[in-house]
Coordinates of C-alpha atoms in Angstrom, one line a residue:
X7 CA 28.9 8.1 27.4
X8 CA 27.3 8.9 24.3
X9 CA 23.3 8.1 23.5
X10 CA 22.7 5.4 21.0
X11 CA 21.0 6.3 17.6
X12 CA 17.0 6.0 18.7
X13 CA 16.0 8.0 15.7
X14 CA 17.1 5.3 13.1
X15 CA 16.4 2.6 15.5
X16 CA 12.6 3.8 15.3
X17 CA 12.6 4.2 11.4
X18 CA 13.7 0.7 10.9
X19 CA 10.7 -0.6 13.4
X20 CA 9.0 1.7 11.3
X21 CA 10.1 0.2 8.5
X22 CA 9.6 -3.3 9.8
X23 CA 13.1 -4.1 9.8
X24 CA 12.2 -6.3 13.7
X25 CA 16.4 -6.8 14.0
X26 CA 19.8 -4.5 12.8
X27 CA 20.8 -7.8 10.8
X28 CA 17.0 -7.7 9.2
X29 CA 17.8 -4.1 8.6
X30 CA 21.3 -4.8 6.3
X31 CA 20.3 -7.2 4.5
X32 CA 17.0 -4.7 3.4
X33 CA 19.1 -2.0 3.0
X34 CA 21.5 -3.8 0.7
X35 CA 18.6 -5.2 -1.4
X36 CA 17.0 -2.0 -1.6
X37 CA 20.4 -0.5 -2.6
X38 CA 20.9 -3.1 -5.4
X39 CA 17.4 -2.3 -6.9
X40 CA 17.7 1.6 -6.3
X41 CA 21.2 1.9 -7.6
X42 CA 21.2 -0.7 -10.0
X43 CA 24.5 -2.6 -8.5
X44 CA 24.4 -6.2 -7.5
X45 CA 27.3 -5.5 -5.7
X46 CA 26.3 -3.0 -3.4
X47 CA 25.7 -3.8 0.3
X48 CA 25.8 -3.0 3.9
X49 CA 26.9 -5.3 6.6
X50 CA 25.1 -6.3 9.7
X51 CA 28.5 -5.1 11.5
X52 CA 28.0 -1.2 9.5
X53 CA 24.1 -1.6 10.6
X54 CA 24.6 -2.4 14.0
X55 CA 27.9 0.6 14.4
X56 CA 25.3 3.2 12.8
X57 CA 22.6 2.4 15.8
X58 CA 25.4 2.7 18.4
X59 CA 27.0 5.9 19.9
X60 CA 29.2 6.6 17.4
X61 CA 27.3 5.9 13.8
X62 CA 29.7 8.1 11.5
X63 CA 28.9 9.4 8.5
X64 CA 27.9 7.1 5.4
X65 CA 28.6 7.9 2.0
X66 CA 26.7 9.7 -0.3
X67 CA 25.4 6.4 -2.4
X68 CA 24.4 5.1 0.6
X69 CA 22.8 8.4 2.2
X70 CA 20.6 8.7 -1.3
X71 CA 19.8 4.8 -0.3
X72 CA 18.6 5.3 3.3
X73 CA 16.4 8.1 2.2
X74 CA 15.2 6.2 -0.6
X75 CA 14.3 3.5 1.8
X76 CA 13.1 5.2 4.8
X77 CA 12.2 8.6 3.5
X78 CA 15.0 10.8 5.4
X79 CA 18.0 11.5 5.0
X80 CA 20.8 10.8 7.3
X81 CA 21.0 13.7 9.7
X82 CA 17.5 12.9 10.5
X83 CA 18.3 9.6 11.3
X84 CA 20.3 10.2 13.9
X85 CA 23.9 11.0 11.7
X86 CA 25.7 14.2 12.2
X87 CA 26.5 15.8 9.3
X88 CA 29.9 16.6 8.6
X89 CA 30.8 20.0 7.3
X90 CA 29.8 20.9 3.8
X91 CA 27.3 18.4 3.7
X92 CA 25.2 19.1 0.8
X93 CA 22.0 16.9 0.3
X94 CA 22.2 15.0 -3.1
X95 CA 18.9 16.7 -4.8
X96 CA 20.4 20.6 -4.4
X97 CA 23.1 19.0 -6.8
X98 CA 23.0 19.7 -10.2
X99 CA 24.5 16.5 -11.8
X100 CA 21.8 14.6 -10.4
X101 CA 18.2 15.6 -9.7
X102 CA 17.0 12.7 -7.0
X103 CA 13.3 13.1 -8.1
X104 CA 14.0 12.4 -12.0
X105 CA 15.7 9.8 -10.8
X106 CA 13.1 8.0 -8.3
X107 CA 10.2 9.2 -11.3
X108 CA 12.5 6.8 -13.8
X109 CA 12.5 3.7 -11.2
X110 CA 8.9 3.9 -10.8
X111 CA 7.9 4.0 -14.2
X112 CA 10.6 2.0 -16.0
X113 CA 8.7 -1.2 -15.7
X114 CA 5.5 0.3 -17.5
X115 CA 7.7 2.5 -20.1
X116 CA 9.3 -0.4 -21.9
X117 CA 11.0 1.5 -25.3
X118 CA 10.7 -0.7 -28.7
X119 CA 10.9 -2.2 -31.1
X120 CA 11.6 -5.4 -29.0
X121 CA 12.9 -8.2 -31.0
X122 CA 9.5 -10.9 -32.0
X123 CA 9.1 -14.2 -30.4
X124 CA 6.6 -17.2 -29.9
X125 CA 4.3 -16.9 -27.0
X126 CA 2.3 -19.7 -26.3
X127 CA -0.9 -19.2 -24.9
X128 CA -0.3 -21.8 -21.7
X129 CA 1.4 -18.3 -20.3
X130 CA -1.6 -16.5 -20.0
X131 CA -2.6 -19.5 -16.8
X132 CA 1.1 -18.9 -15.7
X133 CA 0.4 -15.5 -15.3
X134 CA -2.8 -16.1 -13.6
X135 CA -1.4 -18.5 -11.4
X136 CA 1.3 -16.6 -10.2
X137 CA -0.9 -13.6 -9.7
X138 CA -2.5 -15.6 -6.8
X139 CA 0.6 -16.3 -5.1
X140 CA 1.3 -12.6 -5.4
X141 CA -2.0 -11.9 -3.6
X142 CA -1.4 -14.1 -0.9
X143 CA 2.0 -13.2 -0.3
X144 CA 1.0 -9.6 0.2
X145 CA -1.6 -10.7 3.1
X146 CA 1.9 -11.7 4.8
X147 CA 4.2 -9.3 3.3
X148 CA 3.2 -5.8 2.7
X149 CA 4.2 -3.8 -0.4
X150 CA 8.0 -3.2 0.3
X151 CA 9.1 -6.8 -0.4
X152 CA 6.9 -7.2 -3.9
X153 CA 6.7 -4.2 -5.8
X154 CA 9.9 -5.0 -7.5
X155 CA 8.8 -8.6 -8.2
X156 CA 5.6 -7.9 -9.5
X157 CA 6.6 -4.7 -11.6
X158 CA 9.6 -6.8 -13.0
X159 CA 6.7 -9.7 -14.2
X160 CA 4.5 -6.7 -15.3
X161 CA 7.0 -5.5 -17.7
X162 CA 7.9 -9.1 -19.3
X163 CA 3.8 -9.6 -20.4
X164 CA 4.3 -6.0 -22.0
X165 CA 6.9 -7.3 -23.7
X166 CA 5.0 -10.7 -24.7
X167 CA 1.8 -8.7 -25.8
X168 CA 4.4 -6.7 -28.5
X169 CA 4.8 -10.2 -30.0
X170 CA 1.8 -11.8 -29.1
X171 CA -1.5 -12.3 -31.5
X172 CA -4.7 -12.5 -31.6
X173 CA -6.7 -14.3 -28.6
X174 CA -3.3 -14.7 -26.9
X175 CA -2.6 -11.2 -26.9
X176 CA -6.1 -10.4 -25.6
X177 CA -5.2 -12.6 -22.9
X178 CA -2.2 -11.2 -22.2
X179 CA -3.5 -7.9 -21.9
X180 CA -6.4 -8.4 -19.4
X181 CA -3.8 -10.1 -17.3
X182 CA -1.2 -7.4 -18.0
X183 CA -4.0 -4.9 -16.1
X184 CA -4.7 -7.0 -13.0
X185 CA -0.4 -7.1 -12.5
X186 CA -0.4 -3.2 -13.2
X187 CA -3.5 -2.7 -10.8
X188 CA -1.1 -5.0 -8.2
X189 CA 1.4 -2.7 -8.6
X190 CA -0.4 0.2 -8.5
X191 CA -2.2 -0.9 -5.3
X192 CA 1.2 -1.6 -3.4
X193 CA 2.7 1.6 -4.2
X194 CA -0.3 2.7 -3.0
X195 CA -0.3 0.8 0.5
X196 CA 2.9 2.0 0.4
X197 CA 2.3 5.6 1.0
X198 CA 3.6 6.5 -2.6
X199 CA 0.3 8.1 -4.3
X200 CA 2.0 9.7 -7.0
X201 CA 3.0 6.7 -8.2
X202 CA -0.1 4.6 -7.2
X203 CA -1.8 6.9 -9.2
X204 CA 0.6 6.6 -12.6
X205 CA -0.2 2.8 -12.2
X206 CA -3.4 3.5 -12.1
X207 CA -3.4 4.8 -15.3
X208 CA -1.5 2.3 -16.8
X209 CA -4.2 -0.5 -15.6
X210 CA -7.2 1.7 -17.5
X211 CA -4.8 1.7 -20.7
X212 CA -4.5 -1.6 -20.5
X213 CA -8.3 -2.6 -19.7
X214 CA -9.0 -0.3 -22.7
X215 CA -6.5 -2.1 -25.0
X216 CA -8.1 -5.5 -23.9
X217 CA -11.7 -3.8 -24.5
X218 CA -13.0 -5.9 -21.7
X219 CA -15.8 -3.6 -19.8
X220 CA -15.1 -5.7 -16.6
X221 CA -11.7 -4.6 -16.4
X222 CA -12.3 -1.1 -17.4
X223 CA -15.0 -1.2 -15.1
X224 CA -12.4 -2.2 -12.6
X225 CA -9.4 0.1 -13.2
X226 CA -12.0 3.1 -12.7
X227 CA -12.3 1.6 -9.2
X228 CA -8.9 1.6 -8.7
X229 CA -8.7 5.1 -9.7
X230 CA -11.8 5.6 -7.2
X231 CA -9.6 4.0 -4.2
X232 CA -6.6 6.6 -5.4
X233 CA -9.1 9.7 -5.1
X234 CA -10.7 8.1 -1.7
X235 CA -7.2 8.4 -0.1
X236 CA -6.9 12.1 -1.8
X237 CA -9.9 13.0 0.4
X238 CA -11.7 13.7 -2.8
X239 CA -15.2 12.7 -2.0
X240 CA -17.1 13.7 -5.4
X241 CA -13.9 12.5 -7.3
X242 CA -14.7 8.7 -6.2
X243 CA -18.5 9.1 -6.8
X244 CA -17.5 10.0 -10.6
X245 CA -15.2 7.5 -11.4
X246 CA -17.7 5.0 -9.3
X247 CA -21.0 6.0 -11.4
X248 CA -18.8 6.0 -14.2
X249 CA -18.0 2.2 -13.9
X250 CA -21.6 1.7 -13.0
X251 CA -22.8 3.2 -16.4
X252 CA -22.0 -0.1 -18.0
X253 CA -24.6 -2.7 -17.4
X254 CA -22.6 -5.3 -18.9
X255 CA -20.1 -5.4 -16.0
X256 CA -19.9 -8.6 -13.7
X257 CA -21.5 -8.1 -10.4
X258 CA -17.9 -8.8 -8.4
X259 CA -17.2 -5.0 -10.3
X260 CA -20.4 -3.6 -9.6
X261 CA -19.8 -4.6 -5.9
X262 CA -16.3 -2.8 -6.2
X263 CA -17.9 0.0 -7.4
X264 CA -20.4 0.6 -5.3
X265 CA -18.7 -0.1 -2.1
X266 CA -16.0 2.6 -3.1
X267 CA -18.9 4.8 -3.9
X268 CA -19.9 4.2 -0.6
X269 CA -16.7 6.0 0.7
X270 CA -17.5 8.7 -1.4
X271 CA -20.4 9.2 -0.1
X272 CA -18.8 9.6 3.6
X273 CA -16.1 12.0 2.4
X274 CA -19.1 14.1 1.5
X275 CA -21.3 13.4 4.4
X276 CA -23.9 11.4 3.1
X277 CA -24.4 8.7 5.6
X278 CA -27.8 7.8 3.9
X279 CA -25.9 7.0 0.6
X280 CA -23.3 5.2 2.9
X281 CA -26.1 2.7 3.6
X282 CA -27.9 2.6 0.4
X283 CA -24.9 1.4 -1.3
X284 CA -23.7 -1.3 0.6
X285 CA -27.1 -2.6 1.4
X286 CA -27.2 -2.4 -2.8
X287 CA -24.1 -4.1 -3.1
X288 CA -24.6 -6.9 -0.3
X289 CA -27.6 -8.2 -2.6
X290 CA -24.9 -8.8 -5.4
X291 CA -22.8 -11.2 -3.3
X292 CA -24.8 -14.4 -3.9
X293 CA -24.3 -13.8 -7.8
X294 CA -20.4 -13.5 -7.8
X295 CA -19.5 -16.8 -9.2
X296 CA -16.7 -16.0 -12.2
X297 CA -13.0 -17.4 -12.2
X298 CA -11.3 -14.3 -12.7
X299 CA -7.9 -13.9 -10.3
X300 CA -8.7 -10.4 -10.0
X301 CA -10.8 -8.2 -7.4
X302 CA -11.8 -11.0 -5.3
X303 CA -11.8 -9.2 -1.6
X304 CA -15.3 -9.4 -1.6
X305 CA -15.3 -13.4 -1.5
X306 CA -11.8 -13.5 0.1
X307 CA -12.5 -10.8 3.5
X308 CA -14.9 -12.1 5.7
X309 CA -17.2 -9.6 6.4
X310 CA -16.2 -7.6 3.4
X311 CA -18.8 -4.8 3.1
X312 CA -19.1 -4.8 6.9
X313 CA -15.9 -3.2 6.8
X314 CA -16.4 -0.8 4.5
X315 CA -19.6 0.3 6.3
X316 CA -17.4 0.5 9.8
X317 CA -14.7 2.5 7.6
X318 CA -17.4 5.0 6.8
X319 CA -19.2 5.2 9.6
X320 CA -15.7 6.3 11.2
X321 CA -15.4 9.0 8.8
X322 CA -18.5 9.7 9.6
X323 CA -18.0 10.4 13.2
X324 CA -20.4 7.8 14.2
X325 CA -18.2 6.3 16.7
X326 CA -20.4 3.5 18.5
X327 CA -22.0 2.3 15.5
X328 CA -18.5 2.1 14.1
X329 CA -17.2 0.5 17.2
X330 CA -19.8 -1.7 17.5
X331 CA -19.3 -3.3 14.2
X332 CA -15.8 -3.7 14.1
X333 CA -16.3 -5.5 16.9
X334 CA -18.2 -7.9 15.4
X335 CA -16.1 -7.9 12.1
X336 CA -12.6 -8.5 13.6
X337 CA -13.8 -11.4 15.4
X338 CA -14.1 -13.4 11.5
X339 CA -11.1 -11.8 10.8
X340 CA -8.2 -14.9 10.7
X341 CA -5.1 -14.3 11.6
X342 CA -3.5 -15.5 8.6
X343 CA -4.8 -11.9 6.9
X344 CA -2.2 -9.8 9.4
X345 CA -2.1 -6.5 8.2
X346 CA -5.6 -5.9 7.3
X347 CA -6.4 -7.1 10.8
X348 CA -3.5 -4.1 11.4
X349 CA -5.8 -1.3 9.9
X350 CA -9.0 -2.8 10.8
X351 CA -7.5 -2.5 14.4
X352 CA -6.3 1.1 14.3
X353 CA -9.9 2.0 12.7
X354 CA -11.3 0.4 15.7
X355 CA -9.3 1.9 18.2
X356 CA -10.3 5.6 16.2
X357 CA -14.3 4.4 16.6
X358 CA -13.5 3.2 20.4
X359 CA -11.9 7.3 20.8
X360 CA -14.7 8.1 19.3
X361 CA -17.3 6.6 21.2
X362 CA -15.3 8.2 24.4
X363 CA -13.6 4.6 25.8
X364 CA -10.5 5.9 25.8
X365 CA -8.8 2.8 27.8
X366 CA -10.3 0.3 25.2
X367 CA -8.7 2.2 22.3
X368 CA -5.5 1.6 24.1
X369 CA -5.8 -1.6 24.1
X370 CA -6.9 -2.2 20.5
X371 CA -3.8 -0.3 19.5
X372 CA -1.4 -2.2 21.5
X373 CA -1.9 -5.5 18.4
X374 CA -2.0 -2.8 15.9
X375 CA 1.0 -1.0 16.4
X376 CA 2.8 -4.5 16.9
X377 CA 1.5 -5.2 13.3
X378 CA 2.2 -1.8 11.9
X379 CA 6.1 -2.5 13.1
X380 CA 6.6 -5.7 11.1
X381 CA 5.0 -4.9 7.9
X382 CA 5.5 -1.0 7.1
X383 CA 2.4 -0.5 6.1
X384 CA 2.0 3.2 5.3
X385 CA -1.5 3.1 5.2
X386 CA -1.5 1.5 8.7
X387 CA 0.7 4.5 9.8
X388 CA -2.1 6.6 8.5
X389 CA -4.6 4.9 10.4
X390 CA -2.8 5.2 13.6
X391 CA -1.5 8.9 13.1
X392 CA -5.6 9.1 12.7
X393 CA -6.0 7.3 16.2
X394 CA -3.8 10.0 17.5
X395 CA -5.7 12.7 16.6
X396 CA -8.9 11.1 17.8
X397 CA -7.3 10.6 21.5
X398 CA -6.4 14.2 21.6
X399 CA -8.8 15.1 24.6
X400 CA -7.0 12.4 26.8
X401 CA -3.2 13.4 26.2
X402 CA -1.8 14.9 29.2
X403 CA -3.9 12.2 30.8
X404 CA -2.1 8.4 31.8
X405 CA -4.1 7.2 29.3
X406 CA -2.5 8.9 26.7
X407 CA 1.0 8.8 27.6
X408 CA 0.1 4.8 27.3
X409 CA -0.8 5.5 23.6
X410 CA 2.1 7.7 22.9
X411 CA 4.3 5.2 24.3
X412 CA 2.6 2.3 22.7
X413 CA 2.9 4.1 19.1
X414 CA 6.5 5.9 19.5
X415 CA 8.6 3.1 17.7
X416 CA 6.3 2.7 14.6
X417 CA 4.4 6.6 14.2
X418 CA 7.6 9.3 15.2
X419 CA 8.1 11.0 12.3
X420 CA 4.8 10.3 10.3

């Protein structure tokens, strides 16, 4: 009797595809998007023979989709290649990374002229409004399930801001770079920084175009958070002091900006800056009081500097001060906010390692990893690949054969 197919079982919890039915009908969405063909799909039946003993071969449309999707290709997944299998890229027809490049930025590289119409200035609130839902919806969804959405209502203001005029089209345009700094944030959660950081770039050329120094203020942050994921420490304390140059900015941005500073600062080592600028920055919170749908963490995350002082002190390798206050900052956390409870877990379980309570960090990760199955989030997976490396000095112990089994479904491969 044959073994079943574990290796794309565990890329679909990875992917959090919970169920072989969740996992066709994800597969043939993605396949529609990728491919561009409503018609395209795989059945729960195909799904459910490809995890079994016997998965075949798939074609080569659908082996570009499953690497598309889960970032392998099939005979890492489990398939067994049949002879002169010949991965799609090494083709000279058709170069796959053009090819993923063009989906990325086709929403944000609309070509013109586009044909003029009326827009009425009542979208600009549409806009707004739906950009709420959007932010709420990714609390509970994580990026896979809204990129397309959001990038597909991204492109439509472009269009309207070709045709739009005057205070409408301003409107437009500082909503247009809150959608493209959604995007770009997504991709970014995602584990896709290359194209996180091409969003990013659209959102300053947008806040430019609007010439509204909060947002410009803003998409420099967003490059800051891009750079703070590169590991680039002095990167993020440029872009941050260059956002703080403007005194006209609102203090929700200067807030933003100091606080990513502050994660500068720990890349770098500078624990004393660490503090400086999120004592700074907590002094700004009673003063936040505009109606912008944009960069509103700090009012929406309870405990929201708290967390970014716990992130840094666990980059700091101050592991019971960071312990000790994510203790205190997961218990406001609701429940309602899942996947940032997801890395604020993993972080914790990394401070408990580091503080040497090995057995606690075990049990931290236990919710996390849970979490990190269902939504996908790459940046969880980082977080936990983190926790791995912290719990090194206990791995041939019980201890961590608990944590190994606890993360196998959701961190093999990562």
């Amino acid at each position: 009797m044959g073994h079943r197919n574990d290796a794309l079982r565990a890329a679909r919890l990875r992917a959090g595809w919970r169920s072989m039915d969740a996992a066709a009908a994800a597969i043939s969405a993605h396949g529609q998007r990728f491919l561009d063909d409503r018609s395209y799909e795989v059945s729960a039946r195909t799904w459910r023979r490809w995890e079994g003993t016997k998965p075949g071969w798939p074609s080569e449309e659908t082996a570009t989709v499953l690497h598309d999707a889960l970032g392998r290709w099939p005979e890492d997944l489990g398939f067994r290649a049949p002879a002169g299998w010949i991965r799609p890229e090494a083709h000279p027809e058709e170069d796959m990374k053009r090819r993923t490049f063009v989906n990325v930025t086709a929403a944000a590289l609309l070509p013109g002229p586009v044909a003029k119409q009326h827009v009425d200035p009542a979208l600009i609130d549409y806009f707004q409004q739906q950009l709420e839902g959007h932010y709420v919806a990714d609390m509970f969804l994580g990026p896979h399930d809204l990129i397309g959405t959001v990038s597909a209502q991204y492109q439509l203001i472009d269009k309207l801001i070709r045709s739009a005029a005057g205070e409408t089209r301003r409107g437009l345009l500082r909503v247009g770079a809150a959608y493209a700094a959604l995007v770009g944030w997504l991709y970014q959660d995602a584990g896709d920084l290359g194209a996180a950081a091409f969003w990013r770039g659209i959102t300053q050329e947008i806040a430019a175009r609007s010439r509204d120094p909060h947002l410009v203020g803003y998409s420099l942050v967003n490059l800051a958070q891009v750079r703070t994921d590169l590991g680039d420490g002095h990167g993020v304390i440029d872009l941050c002091e260059a956002a703080l140059d403007d005194d006209r900015i609102l203090p929700k941005v200067k807030i933003m900006a100091m606080q990513q500073q502050a994660h500068g600062a720990s890349l770098t080592g500078d624990r004393t800056a660490v503090d400086r600028l999120i004592d700074t920055a907590g002094g700004l919170i009673s003063r936040v009081d505009d109606d912008l749908p944009w960069g509103n963490a700090c009012r929406r995350t309870p405990g929201y500097l708290e967390v970014q002082r716990a992130t840094c002190y666990g980059r700091l390798r101050l592991g019971r001060e960071a312990e000790s206050l994510w203790s205190q900052v997961l218990a406001e956390i609701p429940a309602t906010a899942r996947r940032d409870r997801g890395v604020y877990l993993a972080r914790h379980a990394t401070a408990a390692a580091g503080a040497r309570e090995p057995d606690q960090a075990v049990e931290i990760a236990r919710e996390a990893a849970e979490i990190a199955a269902e939504t996908g989030s790459a940046r969880m997976l980082r977080e936990l690949a983190t926790l791995e490396q912290a719990m090194r000095p206990w791995h041939d112990a019980p201890v961590g054969r608990d944590l190994a089994e606890i993360l196998a479904p959701v961190t093999e491969g990562v």
